[in-house]
Coordinates of C-alpha atoms in Angstrom, one line a residue:
X1 CA 10.5 16.7 24.0
X2 CA 12.6 16.7 27.0
X3 CA 15.5 19.1 27.6
X4 CA 19.0 17.9 26.5
X5 CA 20.0 16.1 23.4
X6 CA 19.8 12.3 22.8
X7 CA 22.8 10.3 23.6
X8 CA 24.4 9.5 20.3
X9 CA 23.8 5.8 19.2
X10 CA 21.1 5.2 21.6
X11 CA 17.2 5.3 21.1
X12 CA 15.3 3.1 18.7
X13 CA 15.7 -0.6 18.9
X14 CA 13.8 -3.8 17.9
X15 CA 11.9 -4.5 21.0
X16 CA 10.1 -7.6 22.0
X17 CA 6.3 -7.6 21.8
X18 CA 5.8 -7.2 25.6
X19 CA 7.9 -3.9 25.5
X20 CA 5.1 -2.3 23.2
X21 CA 2.6 -0.4 25.5
X22 CA -0.9 0.5 24.3
X23 CA -1.0 4.1 22.9
X24 CA -3.6 6.4 21.5
X25 CA -2.5 9.7 19.9
X26 CA -3.7 12.8 18.1
X27 CA -2.9 13.5 14.4
X28 CA -2.5 17.2 14.2
X29 CA -2.3 17.8 10.4
X30 CA -5.9 19.2 9.9
X31 CA -5.4 21.8 12.6
X32 CA -3.1 23.5 10.2
X33 CA -4.4 22.5 6.7
X34 CA -8.0 23.3 7.2
X35 CA -9.1 26.4 5.2
X36 CA -10.8 27.9 8.3
X37 CA -8.2 27.0 11.0
X38 CA -8.1 28.9 14.2
X39 CA -4.8 28.6 16.1
X40 CA -6.3 29.4 19.6
X41 CA -8.9 26.7 19.1
X42 CA -6.3 24.3 17.8
X43 CA -4.1 24.8 20.8
X44 CA -7.2 24.0 23.0
X45 CA -7.9 20.8 21.0
X46 CA -4.3 19.6 21.5
X47 CA -4.5 20.3 25.3
X48 CA -7.9 18.5 25.5
X49 CA -6.5 15.6 23.7
X50 CA -3.5 15.3 26.2
X51 CA -5.8 15.7 29.1
X52 CA -8.0 12.9 27.8
X53 CA -5.1 10.5 27.7
X54 CA -3.4 10.9 24.2
X55 CA 0.3 10.2 24.7
X56 CA 1.5 10.7 21.0
X57 CA 1.3 13.9 19.1
X58 CA 2.0 13.5 15.4
X59 CA 3.0 16.4 13.2
X60 CA 5.1 17.2 10.1
X61 CA 7.0 20.3 8.8
X62 CA 4.7 20.4 5.7
X63 CA 1.4 20.4 7.5
X64 CA 0.4 24.0 6.4
X65 CA -1.6 26.0 4.0
X66 CA 1.2 26.0 1.5
X67 CA 4.9 26.8 0.6
X68 CA 5.0 30.1 2.5
X69 CA 3.4 28.4 5.7
X70 CA 5.7 25.4 6.1
X71 CA 6.3 24.7 9.8
X72 CA 2.9 26.0 11.0
X73 CA 1.8 22.7 12.6
X74 CA 5.0 22.1 14.4
X75 CA 5.0 25.6 15.9
X76 CA 1.4 25.1 16.9
X77 CA 2.3 21.9 18.8
X78 CA 5.2 23.6 20.5
X79 CA 2.8 26.4 21.7
X80 CA 0.3 23.8 23.0
X81 CA 3.0 21.9 24.8
X82 CA 4.6 25.1 26.3
X83 CA 1.4 26.1 28.2
X84 CA 0.1 22.5 29.0
X85 CA 0.2 21.8 32.8
X86 CA 0.5 18.0 32.5
X87 CA 3.5 15.7 32.7
X88 CA 5.5 16.3 29.6
X89 CA 7.5 13.1 30.2
X90 CA 4.4 11.2 29.3
X91 CA 4.1 12.6 25.9
X92 CA 5.9 11.3 22.8
X93 CA 6.4 13.9 20.0
X94 CA 6.6 12.6 16.5
X95 CA 7.2 14.7 13.3
X96 CA 8.4 14.0 9.7
X97 CA 10.7 15.0 7.0
X98 CA 11.1 14.2 3.4
X99 CA 8.4 16.2 1.6
X100 CA 8.5 19.7 0.3
X101 CA 5.6 22.1 -0.4
X102 CA 5.9 23.5 -3.8
X103 CA 3.0 26.0 -3.9
X104 CA 0.2 23.9 -2.7
X105 CA 1.6 20.6 -4.0
X106 CA 3.5 17.9 -2.0
X107 CA 6.7 16.7 -3.5
X108 CA 9.0 14.0 -2.1
X109 CA 12.5 14.9 -1.4
X110 CA 14.6 12.1 0.3
X111 CA 18.0 13.6 -0.1
X112 CA 20.3 13.6 2.9
X113 CA 20.9 17.2 2.7
X114 CA 17.2 18.0 2.6
X115 CA 16.4 15.6 5.6
X116 CA 19.2 17.1 7.8
X117 CA 18.1 20.7 7.1
X118 CA 14.5 19.7 7.7
X119 CA 15.3 18.0 11.0
X120 CA 17.1 21.0 12.3
X121 CA 14.4 23.3 11.4
X122 CA 11.8 21.0 13.1
X123 CA 13.9 21.0 16.3
X124 CA 13.8 24.8 16.3
X125 CA 10.0 25.0 15.7
X126 CA 9.3 22.2 18.2
X127 CA 11.6 23.9 20.8
X128 CA 13.4 20.7 21.5
X129 CA 17.1 19.6 21.2
X130 CA 16.1 16.0 20.3
X131 CA 12.9 14.7 18.6
X132 CA 11.4 11.6 20.0
X133 CA 10.4 10.0 16.7
X134 CA 11.5 11.4 13.3
X135 CA 9.8 9.7 10.4
X136 CA 10.5 9.5 6.6
X137 CA 7.3 11.1 5.4
X138 CA 7.4 9.6 1.8
X139 CA 9.8 7.4 -0.3
X140 CA 11.3 9.6 -3.0
X141 CA 11.4 7.7 -6.3
X142 CA 14.4 10.0 -7.3
X143 CA 16.5 9.1 -4.3
X144 CA 17.7 5.7 -3.3
X145 CA 15.6 4.6 -0.3
X146 CA 18.7 3.5 1.4
X147 CA 20.3 6.9 1.1
X148 CA 17.2 8.5 2.8
X149 CA 17.4 5.9 5.7
X150 CA 21.1 6.3 6.2
X151 CA 20.5 10.1 6.6
X152 CA 18.0 9.3 9.4
X153 CA 20.5 7.0 10.9
X154 CA 23.0 9.8 10.8
X155 CA 20.5 12.2 12.6
X156 CA 20.1 9.6 15.3
X157 CA 23.8 9.1 15.7
X158 CA 24.2 12.9 16.1
X159 CA 21.7 13.0 18.9
X160 CA 19.1 15.0 16.9
X161 CA 16.4 12.2 17.0
X162 CA 15.8 9.6 19.4
X163 CA 13.9 7.0 17.2
X164 CA 13.6 6.4 13.5
X165 CA 10.2 5.9 11.8
X166 CA 8.9 5.2 8.3
X167 CA 5.7 6.2 6.5
X168 CA 3.8 4.3 3.7
X169 CA 6.3 1.5 3.1
X170 CA 6.2 -2.2 2.2
X171 CA 7.5 -5.1 4.2
X172 CA 10.7 -5.4 2.0
X173 CA 11.3 -1.6 2.6
X174 CA 11.1 -2.0 6.4
X175 CA 13.6 -5.0 6.2
X176 CA 16.0 -2.9 4.0
X177 CA 15.8 -0.1 6.5
X178 CA 16.3 -2.3 9.6
X179 CA 19.6 -3.5 8.0
X180 CA 20.8 0.1 8.4
X181 CA 19.2 1.4 11.6
X182 CA 16.6 0.1 14.1
X183 CA 13.1 1.1 13.1
X184 CA 10.9 2.1 16.0
X185 CA 7.6 2.9 14.2
X186 CA 5.9 2.6 10.8
X187 CA 3.0 4.9 9.9
X188 CA 0.4 3.7 7.5
X189 CA -3.4 4.1 6.9
X190 CA -5.5 1.6 8.8
X191 CA -9.2 1.6 9.7
X192 CA -12.4 -0.5 9.5
X193 CA -12.8 0.7 5.9
X194 CA -9.1 0.3 4.9
X195 CA -7.6 -2.9 5.6
X196 CA -4.9 -2.7 2.9
X197 CA -2.1 -2.6 5.5
X198 CA -3.5 -5.4 7.5
X199 CA -3.5 -7.6 4.3
X200 CA -0.1 -6.6 2.9
X201 CA 1.9 -7.9 5.8
X202 CA 3.1 -4.6 7.3
X203 CA 0.9 -4.8 10.4
X204 CA 2.0 -8.4 11.1
X205 CA 5.6 -7.6 10.6
X206 CA 5.5 -4.7 13.0
X207 CA 3.6 -6.7 15.5
X208 CA 6.2 -9.6 15.3
X209 CA 9.3 -7.2 15.5
X210 CA 8.1 -4.9 18.2
X211 CA 7.7 -2.0 16.0
X212 CA 5.0 0.6 16.7
X213 CA 2.3 0.7 14.1
X214 CA 1.0 4.3 14.0
X215 CA -2.5 4.1 12.2
X216 CA -3.3 7.4 10.4
X217 CA -6.8 8.0 9.0
X218 CA -8.2 5.6 11.6
X219 CA -11.7 6.9 11.0
X220 CA -11.4 6.7 7.2
X221 CA -10.3 10.3 6.4
X222 CA -12.7 11.7 3.8
X223 CA -14.9 8.7 4.2
X224 CA -15.6 9.2 7.9
X225 CA -19.3 9.5 7.2
X226 CA -19.4 5.9 6.1
X227 CA -18.4 4.8 9.7
X228 CA -21.4 6.7 11.1
X229 CA -23.8 4.7 8.8
X230 CA -22.1 1.4 9.6
X231 CA -24.8 -1.0 11.1
X232 CA -22.3 -3.4 12.7
X233 CA -20.4 -0.5 14.4
X234 CA -23.8 1.2 15.2
X235 CA -25.0 -2.0 17.0
X236 CA -21.8 -2.4 19.1
X237 CA -21.8 1.4 19.9
X238 CA -25.4 1.1 21.2
X239 CA -24.4 -1.7 23.6
X240 CA -21.5 0.4 25.0
X241 CA -23.3 3.7 25.0
X242 CA -20.6 5.0 22.6
X243 CA -20.4 6.4 19.1
X244 CA -19.6 4.2 16.1
X245 CA -16.3 6.2 15.7
X246 CA -15.3 5.5 19.2
X247 CA -15.9 1.7 18.5
X248 CA -13.8 2.1 15.3
X249 CA -10.9 3.4 17.4
X250 CA -11.5 0.8 20.2
X251 CA -11.2 -1.9 17.5
X252 CA -7.8 -0.6 16.4
X253 CA -6.5 -0.5 20.0
X254 CA -7.8 -4.1 20.6
X255 CA -6.1 -5.5 17.6
X256 CA -2.7 -5.5 19.2
X257 CA -0.7 -3.2 21.7
X258 CA 1.6 -2.2 18.9
X259 CA -1.3 -0.4 17.1
X260 CA -1.4 3.3 17.9
X261 CA -4.4 5.1 16.2
X262 CA -4.0 8.9 15.7
X263 CA -7.4 10.4 15.0
X264 CA -7.3 13.9 13.7
X265 CA -9.7 15.7 16.1
X266 CA -10.5 19.3 15.3
X267 CA -12.9 20.1 18.0
X268 CA -12.6 20.0 21.8
X269 CA -15.5 17.5 22.1
X270 CA -13.8 15.1 19.7
X271 CA -10.4 15.4 21.5
X272 CA -12.1 14.6 24.7
X273 CA -13.7 11.4 23.4
X274 CA -10.2 9.9 23.5
X275 CA -10.8 9.2 27.2
X276 CA -14.0 7.3 26.4
X277 CA -12.2 5.3 23.7
X278 CA -9.5 4.3 26.2
X279 CA -12.0 3.1 28.7
X280 CA -13.9 0.9 26.1
X281 CA -13.5 -2.9 26.6
X282 CA -14.6 -5.0 23.6
X283 CA -16.4 -8.2 24.3
X284 CA -15.8 -11.5 22.4
X285 CA -19.1 -11.1 20.7
X286 CA -18.0 -7.6 19.6
X287 CA -14.8 -9.1 18.1
X288 CA -16.7 -11.8 16.3
X289 CA -19.0 -9.3 14.7
X290 CA -16.0 -7.0 13.7
X291 CA -14.2 -9.9 12.3
X292 CA -17.1 -10.6 10.1
X293 CA -17.2 -6.9 9.1
X294 CA -13.3 -6.5 8.8
X295 CA -11.8 -10.0 8.3
X296 CA -8.3 -8.4 8.0
X297 CA -8.2 -7.8 11.6
X298 CA -7.9 -11.4 12.4
X299 CA -4.5 -11.3 10.9
X300 CA -3.2 -9.4 14.0
X301 CA -5.5 -11.0 16.6
X302 CA -5.3 -14.6 15.7
X303 CA -1.8 -16.2 15.5
X304 CA -0.9 -17.6 12.1
X305 CA -0.2 -21.0 13.7
X306 CA -4.0 -21.2 14.6
X307 CA -5.0 -20.1 11.0
X308 CA -2.6 -22.0 8.8
X309 CA -3.5 -25.7 7.8
X310 CA -0.8 -28.2 7.3
X311 CA 0.9 -28.0 3.9
X312 CA -0.1 -31.6 3.2
X313 CA -3.9 -31.1 4.1
X314 CA -6.5 -32.4 1.7
X315 CA -7.2 -29.8 -1.2
X316 CA -5.2 -27.4 -3.1
X317 CA -5.8 -23.6 -3.9
X318 CA -3.4 -22.6 -6.6
X319 CA -2.9 -18.8 -7.2
X320 CA -1.4 -18.2 -10.7
X321 CA 0.0 -14.7 -10.8
X322 CA 1.7 -12.4 -13.4
X323 CA 1.3 -9.1 -15.2
X324 CA -1.6 -8.8 -17.7
X325 CA -0.9 -10.8 -20.8
X326 CA 1.9 -13.0 -19.1
X327 CA 0.3 -16.3 -20.2
X328 CA -1.4 -17.3 -17.1
X329 CA -4.4 -18.9 -18.9
X330 CA -2.4 -21.6 -20.4
X331 CA -1.3 -22.9 -17.0
X332 CA -4.8 -22.5 -15.6
X333 CA -6.3 -24.6 -18.5
X334 CA -3.7 -27.3 -17.8
X335 CA -5.0 -27.5 -14.2
X336 CA -8.6 -27.4 -15.2
X337 CA -7.9 -30.5 -17.3
X338 CA -6.8 -32.2 -14.1
X339 CA -10.1 -31.4 -12.3
X340 CA -9.5 -28.1 -10.9
X341 CA -12.3 -25.4 -10.7
X342 CA -11.2 -22.2 -12.3
X343 CA -12.0 -18.5 -11.0
X344 CA -10.9 -16.0 -13.5
X345 CA -12.0 -12.4 -14.0
X346 CA -11.8 -12.5 -17.7
X347 CA -14.5 -15.3 -17.7
X348 CA -16.6 -14.1 -14.9
X349 CA -16.4 -10.3 -15.1
X350 CA -16.7 -8.3 -11.9
X351 CA -14.0 -7.5 -9.5
X352 CA -11.0 -9.7 -8.4
X353 CA -12.4 -9.4 -4.8
X354 CA -15.6 -11.2 -6.0
X355 CA -13.5 -14.2 -7.0
X356 CA -12.7 -14.7 -3.2
X357 CA -16.4 -14.9 -2.5
X358 CA -16.8 -17.5 -5.2
X359 CA -13.9 -19.5 -3.7
X360 CA -15.2 -19.2 -0.3
X361 CA -18.6 -20.7 -1.6
X362 CA -16.9 -23.4 -3.6
X363 CA -14.8 -24.6 -0.7
X364 CA -17.8 -24.6 1.6
X365 CA -19.5 -26.8 -0.9
X366 CA -16.8 -29.4 -0.6
X367 CA -14.9 -28.6 -3.9
X368 CA -11.3 -28.4 -2.6
X369 CA -9.2 -27.9 -5.7
X370 CA -9.2 -24.5 -7.3
X371 CA -7.0 -22.4 -9.6
X372 CA -7.3 -18.6 -9.7
X373 CA -5.3 -17.0 -12.5
X374 CA -5.4 -13.2 -12.1
X375 CA -2.7 -10.6 -11.8
X376 CA -2.2 -10.4 -8.0
X377 CA 0.7 -8.0 -8.1
X378 CA 1.1 -7.5 -4.3
X379 CA 0.8 -9.1 -1.0
X380 CA -2.5 -7.5 -0.2
X381 CA -4.3 -9.0 -3.1
X382 CA -2.9 -12.5 -2.6
X383 CA -3.6 -12.5 1.1
X384 CA -7.3 -12.6 0.6
X385 CA -7.0 -15.8 -1.3
X386 CA -4.6 -17.4 1.1
X387 CA -6.8 -16.5 4.1
X388 CA -9.9 -17.8 2.5
X389 CA -8.2 -21.1 1.7
X390 CA -6.9 -21.4 5.3
X391 CA -10.5 -20.8 6.7
X392 CA -11.5 -24.1 5.0
X393 CA -8.3 -25.9 6.0
X394 CA -6.8 -25.9 2.6
X395 CA -3.2 -24.9 1.8
X396 CA -2.4 -22.3 -0.9
X397 CA 0.4 -22.4 -3.3
X398 CA 1.7 -19.8 -6.0
X399 CA 2.8 -20.2 -9.5
X400 CA 4.4 -17.0 -10.6
X401 CA 4.5 -16.5 -14.4
X402 CA 7.5 -14.3 -14.8
X403 CA 7.1 -12.7 -18.3
X404 CA 9.0 -9.8 -19.8
X405 CA 6.8 -6.8 -20.4
X406 CA 7.4 -7.0 -24.1
X407 CA 6.2 -10.7 -24.2
X408 CA 3.2 -9.7 -22.3
X409 CA 2.4 -6.9 -24.5
X410 CA 2.6 -9.2 -27.6
X411 CA 0.2 -11.6 -25.9
X412 CA -2.2 -8.8 -25.0
X413 CA -2.2 -7.5 -28.5
X414 CA -2.8 -10.9 -30.0
X415 CA -5.6 -11.5 -27.7
X416 CA -7.2 -8.2 -28.5
X417 CA -7.0 -8.8 -32.2
X418 CA -8.5 -12.3 -31.7
X419 CA -11.4 -10.8 -29.8
X420 CA -11.9 -7.6 -31.7
X421 CA -10.9 -8.6 -35.3
X422 CA -8.3 -5.8 -35.3
X423 CA -6.4 -3.7 -32.9
X424 CA -8.9 -1.5 -31.0
X425 CA -8.4 2.3 -30.7
X426 CA -7.7 3.9 -27.3
X427 CA -11.3 5.0 -27.2
X428 CA -12.6 1.4 -27.8
X429 CA -10.2 0.1 -25.2
X430 CA -11.6 2.5 -22.6
X431 CA -15.2 1.8 -23.6
X432 CA -15.0 -2.0 -23.8
X433 CA -12.7 -2.2 -20.9
X434 CA -15.5 -1.3 -18.5
X435 CA -17.2 -4.6 -19.0
X436 CA -14.5 -6.9 -20.7
X437 CA -11.2 -7.3 -18.7
X438 CA -9.4 -8.3 -22.0
X439 CA -9.6 -4.8 -23.1
X440 CA -6.7 -2.9 -21.4
X441 CA -3.8 -0.7 -22.6
X442 CA -0.2 -0.8 -21.9
X443 CA -0.6 1.4 -18.9
X444 CA -2.1 -1.6 -17.0
X445 CA 1.0 -3.5 -17.5
X446 CA 3.4 -0.7 -16.5
X447 CA 1.1 -0.2 -13.4
X448 CA 1.5 -3.9 -12.5
X449 CA 5.4 -3.4 -12.8
X450 CA 5.2 -0.5 -10.3
X451 CA 2.9 -2.4 -7.9
X452 CA 4.7 -5.7 -8.1
X453 CA 5.9 -7.3 -4.8
X454 CA 7.6 -10.7 -5.6
X455 CA 5.8 -13.5 -3.6
X456 CA 7.7 -14.8 -0.6
X457 CA 7.3 -17.7 1.8
X458 CA 6.2 -15.7 4.8
X459 CA 3.0 -14.7 3.0
X460 CA 1.8 -18.3 3.9
X461 CA 2.1 -20.2 0.6
X462 CA 2.8 -23.9 1.0
X463 CA 5.1 -23.4 -2.0
X464 CA 6.1 -20.8 -4.6
X465 CA 7.2 -21.9 -8.2
X466 CA 8.6 -19.2 -10.6
X467 CA 7.8 -20.1 -14.1
X468 CA 9.9 -18.3 -16.9
X469 CA 7.6 -17.4 -19.8
X470 CA 8.1 -19.5 -22.9
X471 CA 6.5 -18.5 -26.2
X472 CA 4.8 -21.2 -28.1
X473 CA 4.5 -21.0 -31.9
X474 CA 0.8 -21.0 -33.1
X475 CA 0.0 -23.6 -35.7
X476 CA -1.7 -21.0 -37.7
X477 CA 1.3 -18.6 -37.8
X478 CA 2.7 -19.8 -41.2
X479 CA 4.1 -16.5 -42.5
X480 CA 7.3 -15.0 -41.0
X481 CA 8.5 -11.4 -40.5
X482 CA 11.7 -9.9 -39.4
X483 CA 12.0 -6.4 -38.1
X484 CA 15.2 -4.4 -38.6
X485 CA 16.1 -1.2 -37.0
X486 CA 18.2 0.8 -39.5
X487 CA 20.4 3.7 -38.3
X488 CA 19.9 5.6 -41.6
X489 CA 17.3 7.6 -43.5
X490 CA 15.2 5.4 -45.9
X491 CA 13.2 8.2 -47.6
X492 CA 13.2 12.0 -47.9
X493 CA 11.0 14.7 -49.4
X494 CA 11.5 15.1 -53.1
X495 CA 10.3 18.7 -52.7
X496 CA 13.0 19.3 -50.1
X497 CA 10.6 19.6 -47.2
X498 CA 11.6 18.4 -43.7
X499 CA 9.7 15.2 -44.2
X500 CA 7.7 13.5 -46.9
X501 CA 4.0 13.8 -46.1
X502 CA 2.4 12.4 -49.2
X503 CA 3.2 9.3 -51.4
X504 CA 4.0 11.5 -54.4
X505 CA 6.7 13.4 -52.5
X506 CA 8.7 10.4 -51.4
X507 CA 12.3 10.0 -52.7
X508 CA 14.6 7.1 -51.8
X509 CA 18.3 8.1 -51.7
X510 CA 20.7 6.1 -53.7
X511 CA 21.6 2.7 -52.3
X512 CA 18.9 2.6 -49.7
X513 CA 16.5 0.5 -51.8
X514 CA 19.3 -2.1 -52.4
X515 CA 19.9 -2.3 -48.5
X516 CA 16.3 -3.0 -47.8
X517 CA 16.1 -5.5 -50.7
X518 CA 19.1 -7.3 -49.4
X519 CA 17.6 -7.6 -45.9
X520 CA 14.3 -8.8 -47.3
X521 CA 16.0 -11.5 -49.3

């Protein structure tokens, strides 16, 4: 935000943990997207937040009512800063590019040409020559991720931005980006009611590599009322003469200096509460209560060396993962025959998260050998199993059944016919699938492919074994069939219509029947 451009080739770097200072910011989006926005009031809110101690302002070019309003939020922030009497050198200004507004819709656009044009426009609206932190707003599935990151690296090299940031990315994407340019910040959703990015490794990775973790929706976004009703937060708030929302923000700040919450205050009173949050000091009793309420928080506060048992410790929790229908049950049954307890959603029903509760109870009762065969497509789902095992001093290992989607579909169809007597209709799949996990359509398997993060050692597994799928012939399968794909027309309409729509209209051209008969023989 300061006058003068950035020096080319300087700026973001991978800093040591002690270089990351505690920071609380303001997410400015709703000041422009609210249907009843008031620009004068919004400017007053931004200045109140700065006066209260906020040192990060987060905006984006697309924070607006729609396509014809793009840039509204950035211009609003510039206006607020222009008339603010505080020290501008203490404020870090962050904006984003990589989305378009098409009407009222948000559409990713990670092309280099778009990012450069968007960055230049942001500089003009923010009234700066160099943007402190410029973030890739979304990963564009139609553009190579590396292409988008290289575009940001070029903006940094040209002195238009000081630091590069990413939004809503995985650990592997952060690593891929860091191979191109230093990454200073990662912005993801984190709150007491959304621990996904604590579980999926992103928060730990940022902490360990000195990357600022900007926590958007730190009060739950549309679920903010849930925080006000939370009994644990309410009890702690009463002890500190604070609100539950202030305790929720203080908890994020307390997790690690790398975490920077950006609450989206829209009133002056809410903005002023930033000062109260910064003054709050949680006690050990508070942390213990919050750990029980949000176990994912321990992943940042308690070093892994203190959580992880030795790989040769007594006991064994085996996580068998793979897409629906990959053949995990066969492996699980083999382990059960060797004395392992089995936790499987197909057998028990309910949610996959409920299996972790059952695992916790089983380990507490002294049974230390378990197998959990479920899909577990990503790090977040697997982390709950690992951490549960570790709490009881038991190592966890992973068996990854790596099946091709075609094989998995054959398995799923065979299982459905065995359970249902025939292949269910789509309506029957939806109806039965509400209670029976065996009933799912192909969309579940394609969704798994989209969500899949291959297991890696730094998740905490004692070992990872990749098991290629191998089809085993059923003893009852005595008939054989071969499917041929023929690049030819086998039948036509005898009446000369486009297609034959009834048996009495079918005509087989000369020679076609002989071809099929030969293949059958």
